[in-house]
PDB file of C-alpha atoms and ligand atoms in Angstrom:
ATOM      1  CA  UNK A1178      98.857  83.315 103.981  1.00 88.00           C
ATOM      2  CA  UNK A1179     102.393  84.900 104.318  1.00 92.00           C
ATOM      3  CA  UNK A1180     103.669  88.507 104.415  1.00 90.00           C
ATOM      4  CA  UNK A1181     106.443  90.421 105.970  1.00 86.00           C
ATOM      5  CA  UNK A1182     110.215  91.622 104.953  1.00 86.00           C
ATOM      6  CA  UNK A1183     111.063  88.047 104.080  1.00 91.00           C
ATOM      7  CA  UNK A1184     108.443  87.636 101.256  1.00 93.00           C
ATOM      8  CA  UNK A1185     108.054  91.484  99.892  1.00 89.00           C
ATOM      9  CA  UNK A1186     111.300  91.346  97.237  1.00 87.00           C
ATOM     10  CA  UNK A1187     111.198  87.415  96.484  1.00 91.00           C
ATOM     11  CA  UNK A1188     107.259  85.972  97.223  1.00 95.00           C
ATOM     12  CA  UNK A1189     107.524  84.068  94.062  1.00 95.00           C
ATOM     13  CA  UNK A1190     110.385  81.362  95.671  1.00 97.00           C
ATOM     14  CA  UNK A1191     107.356  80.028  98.267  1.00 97.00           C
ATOM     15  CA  UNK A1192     105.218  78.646  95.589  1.00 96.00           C
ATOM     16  CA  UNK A1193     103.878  76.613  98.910  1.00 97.00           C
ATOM     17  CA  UNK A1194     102.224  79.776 100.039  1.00 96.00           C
ATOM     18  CA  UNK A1195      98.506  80.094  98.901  1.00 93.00           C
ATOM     19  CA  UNK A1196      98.159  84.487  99.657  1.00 92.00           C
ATOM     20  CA  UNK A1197     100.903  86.981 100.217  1.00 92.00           C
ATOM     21  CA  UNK A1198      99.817  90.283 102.060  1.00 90.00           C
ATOM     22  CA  UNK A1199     103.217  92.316 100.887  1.00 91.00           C
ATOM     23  CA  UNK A1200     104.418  95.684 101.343  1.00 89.00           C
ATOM     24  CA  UNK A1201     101.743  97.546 103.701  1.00 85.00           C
ATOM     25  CA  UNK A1202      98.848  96.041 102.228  1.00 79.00           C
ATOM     26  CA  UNK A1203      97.694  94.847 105.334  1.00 70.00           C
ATOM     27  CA  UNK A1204      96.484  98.394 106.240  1.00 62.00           C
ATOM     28  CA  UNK A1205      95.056  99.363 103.319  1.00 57.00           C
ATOM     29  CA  UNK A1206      91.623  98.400 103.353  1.00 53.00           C
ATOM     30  CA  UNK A1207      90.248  97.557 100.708  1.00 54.00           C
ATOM     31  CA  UNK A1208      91.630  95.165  99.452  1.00 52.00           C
ATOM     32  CA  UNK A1209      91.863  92.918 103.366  1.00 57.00           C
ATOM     33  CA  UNK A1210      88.932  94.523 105.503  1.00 59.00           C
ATOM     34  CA  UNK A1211      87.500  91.962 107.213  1.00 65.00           C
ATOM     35  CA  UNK A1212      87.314  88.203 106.319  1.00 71.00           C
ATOM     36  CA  UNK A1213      87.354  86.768 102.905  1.00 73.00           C
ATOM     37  CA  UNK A1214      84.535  84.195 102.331  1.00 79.00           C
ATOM     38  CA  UNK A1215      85.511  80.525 101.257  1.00 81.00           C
ATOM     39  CA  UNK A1216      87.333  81.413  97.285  1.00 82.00           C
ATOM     40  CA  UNK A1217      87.117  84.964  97.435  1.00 83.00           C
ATOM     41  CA  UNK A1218      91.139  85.510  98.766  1.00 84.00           C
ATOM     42  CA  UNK A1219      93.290  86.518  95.970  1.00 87.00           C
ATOM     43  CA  UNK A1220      96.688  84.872  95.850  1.00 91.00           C
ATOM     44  CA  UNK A1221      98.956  88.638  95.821  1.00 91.00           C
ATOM     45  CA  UNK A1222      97.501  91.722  98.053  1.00 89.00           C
ATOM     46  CA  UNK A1223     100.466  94.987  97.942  1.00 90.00           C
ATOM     47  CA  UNK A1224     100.281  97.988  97.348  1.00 88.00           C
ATOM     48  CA  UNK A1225     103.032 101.098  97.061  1.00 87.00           C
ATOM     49  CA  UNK A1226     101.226 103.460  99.314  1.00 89.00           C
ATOM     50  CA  UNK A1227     102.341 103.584 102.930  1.00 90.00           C
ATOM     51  CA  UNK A1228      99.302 103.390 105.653  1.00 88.00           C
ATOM     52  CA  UNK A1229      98.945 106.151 108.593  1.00 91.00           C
ATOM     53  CA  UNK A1230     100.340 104.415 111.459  1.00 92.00           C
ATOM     54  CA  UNK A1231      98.547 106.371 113.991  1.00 94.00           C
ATOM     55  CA  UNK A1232      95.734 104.128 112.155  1.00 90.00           C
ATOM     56  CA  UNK A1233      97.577 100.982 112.849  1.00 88.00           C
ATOM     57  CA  UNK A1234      95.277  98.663 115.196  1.00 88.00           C
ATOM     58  CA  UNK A1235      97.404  97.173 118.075  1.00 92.00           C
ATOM     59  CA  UNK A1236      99.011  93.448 117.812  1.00 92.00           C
ATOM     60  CA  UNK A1237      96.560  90.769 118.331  1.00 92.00           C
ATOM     61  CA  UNK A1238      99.000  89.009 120.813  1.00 93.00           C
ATOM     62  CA  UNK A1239      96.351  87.186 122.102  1.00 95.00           C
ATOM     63  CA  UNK A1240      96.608  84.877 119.219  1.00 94.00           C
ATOM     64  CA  UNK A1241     100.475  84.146 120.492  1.00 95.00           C
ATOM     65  CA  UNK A1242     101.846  81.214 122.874  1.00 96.00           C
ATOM     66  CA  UNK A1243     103.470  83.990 124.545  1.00 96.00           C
ATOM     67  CA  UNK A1244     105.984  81.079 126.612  1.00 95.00           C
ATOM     68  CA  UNK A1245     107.539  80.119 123.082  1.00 97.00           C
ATOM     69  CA  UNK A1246     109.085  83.651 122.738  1.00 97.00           C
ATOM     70  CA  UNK A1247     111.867  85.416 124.450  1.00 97.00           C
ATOM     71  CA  UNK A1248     111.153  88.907 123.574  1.00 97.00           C
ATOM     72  CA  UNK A1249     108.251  90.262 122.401  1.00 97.00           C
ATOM     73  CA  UNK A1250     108.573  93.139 119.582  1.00 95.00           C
ATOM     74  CA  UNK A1251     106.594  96.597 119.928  1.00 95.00           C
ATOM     75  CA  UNK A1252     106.983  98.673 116.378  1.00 92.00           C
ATOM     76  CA  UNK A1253     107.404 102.036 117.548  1.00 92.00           C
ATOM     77  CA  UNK A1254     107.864 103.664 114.045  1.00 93.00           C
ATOM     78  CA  UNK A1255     108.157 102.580 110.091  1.00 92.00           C
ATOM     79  CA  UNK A1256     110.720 104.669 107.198  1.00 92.00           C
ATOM     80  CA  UNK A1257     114.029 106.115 108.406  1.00 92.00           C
ATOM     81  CA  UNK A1258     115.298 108.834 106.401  1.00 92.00           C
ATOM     82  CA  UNK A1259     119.039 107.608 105.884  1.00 92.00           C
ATOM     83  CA  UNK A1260     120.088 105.034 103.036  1.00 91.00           C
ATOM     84  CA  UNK A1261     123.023 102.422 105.087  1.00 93.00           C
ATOM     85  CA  UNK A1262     123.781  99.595 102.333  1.00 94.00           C
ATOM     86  CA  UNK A1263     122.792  96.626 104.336  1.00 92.00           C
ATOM     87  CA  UNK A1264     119.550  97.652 105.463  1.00 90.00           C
ATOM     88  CA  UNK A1265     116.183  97.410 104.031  1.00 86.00           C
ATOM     89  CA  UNK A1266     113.592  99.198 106.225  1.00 86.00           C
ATOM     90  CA  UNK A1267     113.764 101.976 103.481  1.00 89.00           C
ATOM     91  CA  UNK A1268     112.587  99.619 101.061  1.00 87.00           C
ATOM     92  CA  UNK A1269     109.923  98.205 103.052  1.00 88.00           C
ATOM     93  CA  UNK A1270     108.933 101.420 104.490  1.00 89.00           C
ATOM     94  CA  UNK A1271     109.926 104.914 102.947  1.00 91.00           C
ATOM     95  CA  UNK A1272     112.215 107.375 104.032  1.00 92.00           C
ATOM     96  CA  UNK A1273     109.543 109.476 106.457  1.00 91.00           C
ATOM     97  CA  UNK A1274     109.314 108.797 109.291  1.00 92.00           C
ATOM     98  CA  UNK A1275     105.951 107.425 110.610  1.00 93.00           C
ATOM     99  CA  UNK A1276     105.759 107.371 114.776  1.00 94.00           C
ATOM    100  CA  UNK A1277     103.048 105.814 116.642  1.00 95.00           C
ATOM    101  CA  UNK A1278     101.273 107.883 119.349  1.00 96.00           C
ATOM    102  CA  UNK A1279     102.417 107.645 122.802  1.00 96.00           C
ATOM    103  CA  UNK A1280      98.754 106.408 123.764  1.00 97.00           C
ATOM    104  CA  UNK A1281      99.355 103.150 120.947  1.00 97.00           C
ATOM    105  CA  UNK A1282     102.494 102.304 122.467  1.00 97.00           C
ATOM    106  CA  UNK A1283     100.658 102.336 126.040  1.00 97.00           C
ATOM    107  CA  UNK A1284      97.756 100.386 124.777  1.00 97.00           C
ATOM    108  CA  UNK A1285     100.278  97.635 123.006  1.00 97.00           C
ATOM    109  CA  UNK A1286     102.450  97.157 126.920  1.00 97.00           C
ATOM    110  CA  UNK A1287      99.029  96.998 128.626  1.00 97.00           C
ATOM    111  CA  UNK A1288      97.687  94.566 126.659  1.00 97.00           C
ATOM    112  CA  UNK A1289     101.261  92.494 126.690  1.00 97.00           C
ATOM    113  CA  UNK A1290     101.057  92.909 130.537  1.00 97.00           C
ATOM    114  CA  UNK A1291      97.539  91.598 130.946  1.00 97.00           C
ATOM    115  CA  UNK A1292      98.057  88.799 129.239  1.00 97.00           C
ATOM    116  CA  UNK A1293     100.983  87.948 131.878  1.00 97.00           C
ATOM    117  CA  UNK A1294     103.901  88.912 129.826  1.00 97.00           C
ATOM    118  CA  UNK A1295     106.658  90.272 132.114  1.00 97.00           C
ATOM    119  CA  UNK A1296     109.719  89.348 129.743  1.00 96.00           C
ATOM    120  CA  UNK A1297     111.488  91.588 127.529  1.00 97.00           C
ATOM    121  CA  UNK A1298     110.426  94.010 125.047  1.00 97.00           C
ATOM    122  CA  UNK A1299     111.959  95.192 121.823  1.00 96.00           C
ATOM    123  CA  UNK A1300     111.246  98.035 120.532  1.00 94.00           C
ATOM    124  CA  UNK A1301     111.639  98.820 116.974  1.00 87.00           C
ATOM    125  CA  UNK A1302     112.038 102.053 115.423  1.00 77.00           C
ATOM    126  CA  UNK A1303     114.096 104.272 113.394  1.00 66.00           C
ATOM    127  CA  UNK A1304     117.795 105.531 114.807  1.00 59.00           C
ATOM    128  CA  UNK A1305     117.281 108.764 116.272  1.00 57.00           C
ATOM    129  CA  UNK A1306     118.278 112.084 113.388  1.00 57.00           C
ATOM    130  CA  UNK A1307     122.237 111.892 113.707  1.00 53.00           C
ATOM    131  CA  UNK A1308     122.329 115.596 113.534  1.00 49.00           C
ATOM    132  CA  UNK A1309     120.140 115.924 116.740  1.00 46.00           C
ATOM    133  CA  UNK A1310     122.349 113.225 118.320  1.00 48.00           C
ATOM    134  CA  UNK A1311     126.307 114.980 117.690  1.00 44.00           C
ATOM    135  CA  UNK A1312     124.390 118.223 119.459  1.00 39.00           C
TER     136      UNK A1312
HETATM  137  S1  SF4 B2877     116.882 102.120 109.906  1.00 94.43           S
HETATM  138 FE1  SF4 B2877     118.969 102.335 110.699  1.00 94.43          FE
HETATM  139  S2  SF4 B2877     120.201 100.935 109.456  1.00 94.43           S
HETATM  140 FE2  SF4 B2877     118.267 101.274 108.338  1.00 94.43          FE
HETATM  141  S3  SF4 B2877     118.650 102.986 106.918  1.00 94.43           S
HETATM  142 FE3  SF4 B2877     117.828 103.853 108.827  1.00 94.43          FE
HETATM  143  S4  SF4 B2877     119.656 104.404 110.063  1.00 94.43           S
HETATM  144 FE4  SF4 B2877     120.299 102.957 108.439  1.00 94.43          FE
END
């Protein structure tokens, strides 16, 4: 099962890949609440709506080998409202702005801390209104 920025525009070149959870599928249940029995995962889950990211459960980083990683990667907000050539966050995520809360972001370094992570941490998230920033 594969999903993320690499596979949204071009899924069809990993014909390896059994299920694709594309665009923001992954928080719009249904189709992918909870499990899928043995047969019952489709091979394509997208859809075109974008999910409530004060919704958005934290990282299971649990699941990582946190010592094979450098930097860890906290998503502090999806969509940007600007349009630069090279970049495709619009695509993936709108042009509005969605911010997590400051009690998600909290949550997400606690749990990185108590599993014994005291490396780096990126944060990604939109550049800041240019308007606000020449003031
Ligand atoms: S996220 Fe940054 S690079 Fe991408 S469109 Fe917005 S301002 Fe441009």
């Amino acid at each position: 099962m594969a999903g993320g920025p690499l596979f949204v525009n071009e899924y069809h070149l990993f014909p390896a890949v059994d299920h694709f959870v594309l665009n923001e599928a992954r928080n719009h249940p249904p189709p992918l609440s909870g499990r899928p029995g043995p047969g019952e995962a489709k091979p394509l889950y997208t859809t075109s709506e974008f999910a409530d990211i004060l919704q958005s459960p934290p990282p299971r980083w649990e699941l990582l080998e946190l010592d094979r990683y450098a930097m860890m990667s906290i998503q502090y907000s999806r969509g940007c409202p600007y349009n630069c050539d090279f970049c495709n966050v619009t695509v993936l995520f709108g042009h509005r702005p969605r911010i997590k809360s400051a009690a998600q972001i909290i949550t997400e370094l606690d749990s990185l801390y108590r599993l014994g992570w005291r490396g780096k941490v990126f944060f990604c998230r939109r550049q800041p209104d240019r308007q606000q920033k020449r003031a």
